[in-house]
């Protein structure tokens, strides 16, 4: 009886694992797009009203801010994937 139920539970855990992985990946990609394209290009004129370190904020986002956010997103992705793997019992 337990042998029959084990593949079903593994399949369910696999689906939940991939669903959580895709949700995390898509969320981080949307943030990356919003920061790099939105703040650096679309909202540049609005953000240029403010300054960061003497540079207009829109320019700063296009040149440095998007890179900083990208590095933060890499750390968030690593932490998030470790949590998801632990939660679903996946070893990598």
PDB file of C-alpha atoms in Angstrom:
ATOM      1  CA  UNK A   1       0.000   0.000   0.000  1.00  0.00           C
ATOM      2  CA  UNK A   2       2.756   2.449   0.865  1.00  0.00           C
ATOM      3  CA  UNK A   3       4.599   1.624  -2.404  1.00  0.00           C
ATOM      4  CA  UNK A   4       1.555   2.678  -4.425  1.00  0.00           C
ATOM      5  CA  UNK A   5       1.085   5.974  -2.622  1.00  0.00           C
ATOM      6  CA  UNK A   6       4.792   6.962  -2.741  1.00  0.00           C
ATOM      7  CA  UNK A   7       5.010   7.786  -6.472  1.00  0.00           C
ATOM      8  CA  UNK A   8       1.882   9.922  -6.224  1.00  0.00           C
ATOM      9  CA  UNK A   9       3.260  11.928  -3.323  1.00  0.00           C
ATOM     10  CA  UNK A  10       6.616  12.379  -5.115  1.00  0.00           C
ATOM     11  CA  UNK A  11       4.802  13.565  -8.240  1.00  0.00           C
ATOM     12  CA  UNK A  12       2.770  16.016  -6.168  1.00  0.00           C
ATOM     13  CA  UNK A  13       5.895  17.297  -4.417  1.00  0.00           C
ATOM     14  CA  UNK A  14       7.611  17.664  -7.786  1.00  0.00           C
ATOM     15  CA  UNK A  15       4.762  19.742  -9.169  1.00  0.00           C
ATOM     16  CA  UNK A  16       4.691  21.933  -6.076  1.00  0.00           C
ATOM     17  CA  UNK A  17       8.470  22.309  -6.250  1.00  0.00           C
ATOM     18  CA  UNK A  18       8.380  23.437  -9.895  1.00  0.00           C
ATOM     19  CA  UNK A  19       5.405  25.715  -9.270  1.00  0.00           C
ATOM     20  CA  UNK A  20       7.296  27.440  -6.443  1.00  0.00           C
ATOM     21  CA  UNK A  21      10.462  27.610  -8.549  1.00  0.00           C
ATOM     22  CA  UNK A  22       8.660  29.155 -11.516  1.00  0.00           C
ATOM     23  CA  UNK A  23       6.818  31.618  -9.249  1.00  0.00           C
ATOM     24  CA  UNK A  24      10.108  32.779  -7.705  1.00  0.00           C
ATOM     25  CA  UNK A  25      11.845  33.012 -11.094  1.00  0.00           C
ATOM     26  CA  UNK A  26       9.038  34.961 -12.764  1.00  0.00           C
ATOM     27  CA  UNK A  27       8.732  37.322  -9.802  1.00  0.00           C
ATOM     28  CA  UNK A  28      12.442  38.111  -9.862  1.00  0.00           C
ATOM     29  CA  UNK A  29      12.442  38.538 -13.648  1.00  0.00           C
ATOM     30  CA  UNK A  30       9.552  41.016 -13.402  1.00  0.00           C
ATOM     31  CA  UNK A  31      11.456  43.002 -10.767  1.00  0.00           C
ATOM     32  CA  UNK A  32      14.591  42.909 -12.922  1.00  0.00           C
ATOM     33  CA  UNK A  33      12.641  44.105 -15.979  1.00  0.00           C
ATOM     34  CA  UNK A  34      10.888  46.864 -14.014  1.00  0.00           C
ATOM     35  CA  UNK A  35      14.154  48.167 -12.608  1.00  0.00           C
ATOM     36  CA  UNK A  36      16.346  47.892 -15.685  1.00  0.00           C
ATOM     37  CA  UNK A  37      13.851  48.847 -18.376  1.00  0.00           C
ATOM     38  CA  UNK A  38      11.246  50.764 -16.387  1.00  0.00           C
ATOM     39  CA  UNK A  39      13.444  52.857 -14.128  1.00  0.00           C
ATOM     40  CA  UNK A  40      16.331  53.199 -16.562  1.00  0.00           C
ATOM     41  CA  UNK A  41      14.347  54.011 -19.721  1.00  0.00           C
ATOM     42  CA  UNK A  42      10.584  54.500 -19.266  1.00  0.00           C
ATOM     43  CA  UNK A  43      10.653  56.523 -16.023  1.00  0.00           C
ATOM     44  CA  UNK A  44      13.988  58.232 -16.674  1.00  0.00           C
ATOM     45  CA  UNK A  45      12.542  61.720 -17.081  1.00  0.00           C
ATOM     46  CA  UNK A  46      10.506  61.425 -13.888  1.00  0.00           C
ATOM     47  CA  UNK A  47      13.392  59.970 -11.884  1.00  0.00           C
ATOM     48  CA  UNK A  48      15.818  62.614 -13.169  1.00  0.00           C
ATOM     49  CA  UNK A  49      14.081  65.125 -10.876  1.00  0.00           C
ATOM     50  CA  UNK A  50      16.007  63.460  -8.033  1.00  0.00           C
ATOM     51  CA  UNK A  51      19.698  62.816  -7.753  1.00  0.00           C
ATOM     52  CA  UNK A  52      21.877  60.070  -6.320  1.00  0.00           C
ATOM     53  CA  UNK A  53      25.455  61.049  -5.577  1.00  0.00           C
ATOM     54  CA  UNK A  54      25.158  64.122  -7.802  1.00  0.00           C
ATOM     55  CA  UNK A  55      23.855  62.173 -10.832  1.00  0.00           C
ATOM     56  CA  UNK A  56      20.246  62.239 -12.048  1.00  0.00           C
ATOM     57  CA  UNK A  57      18.416  59.217 -10.622  1.00  0.00           C
ATOM     58  CA  UNK A  58      17.234  57.927 -14.032  1.00  0.00           C
ATOM     59  CA  UNK A  59      20.807  57.960 -15.307  1.00  0.00           C
ATOM     60  CA  UNK A  60      22.025  56.365 -12.072  1.00  0.00           C
ATOM     61  CA  UNK A  61      19.495  53.533 -12.415  1.00  0.00           C
ATOM     62  CA  UNK A  62      20.516  52.907 -16.011  1.00  0.00           C
ATOM     63  CA  UNK A  63      24.236  52.881 -15.210  1.00  0.00           C
ATOM     64  CA  UNK A  64      24.540  51.459 -11.685  1.00  0.00           C
ATOM     65  CA  UNK A  65      21.231  50.948  -9.920  1.00  0.00           C
ATOM     66  CA  UNK A  66      20.053  48.174 -12.215  1.00  0.00           C
ATOM     67  CA  UNK A  67      23.333  46.315 -11.654  1.00  0.00           C
ATOM     68  CA  UNK A  68      23.011  46.617  -7.868  1.00  0.00           C
ATOM     69  CA  UNK A  69      19.430  45.374  -8.025  1.00  0.00           C
ATOM     70  CA  UNK A  70      20.524  42.497 -10.269  1.00  0.00           C
ATOM     71  CA  UNK A  71      23.157  41.437  -7.726  1.00  0.00           C
ATOM     72  CA  UNK A  72      20.577  41.596  -4.930  1.00  0.00           C
ATOM     73  CA  UNK A  73      18.187  39.495  -7.034  1.00  0.00           C
ATOM     74  CA  UNK A  74      20.877  36.823  -7.439  1.00  0.00           C
ATOM     75  CA  UNK A  75      21.237  36.589  -3.650  1.00  0.00           C
ATOM     76  CA  UNK A  76      17.439  36.509  -3.200  1.00  0.00           C
ATOM     77  CA  UNK A  77      17.206  33.756  -5.845  1.00  0.00           C
ATOM     78  CA  UNK A  78      19.854  31.626  -4.093  1.00  0.00           C
ATOM     79  CA  UNK A  79      18.187  32.013  -0.700  1.00  0.00           C
ATOM     80  CA  UNK A  80      14.730  31.400  -2.166  1.00  0.00           C
ATOM     81  CA  UNK A  81      15.802  28.290  -4.068  1.00  0.00           C
ATOM     82  CA  UNK A  82      17.466  26.843  -0.962  1.00  0.00           C
ATOM     83  CA  UNK A  83      14.247  27.389   1.002  1.00  0.00           C
ATOM     84  CA  UNK A  84      12.133  25.807  -1.735  1.00  0.00           C
ATOM     85  CA  UNK A  85      14.481  22.814  -2.013  1.00  0.00           C
ATOM     86  CA  UNK A  86      14.459  22.294   1.753  1.00  0.00           C
ATOM     87  CA  UNK A  87      10.681  22.623   1.927  1.00  0.00           C
ATOM     88  CA  UNK A  88      10.143  20.013  -0.798  1.00  0.00           C
ATOM     89  CA  UNK A  89      12.987  17.706   0.226  1.00  0.00           C
ATOM     90  CA  UNK A  90      15.022  18.222  -2.948  1.00  0.00           C
ATOM     91  CA  UNK A  91      18.762  17.722  -2.659  1.00  0.00           C
ATOM     92  CA  UNK A  92      21.043  19.334  -5.190  1.00  0.00           C
TER      93      UNK A  92
END
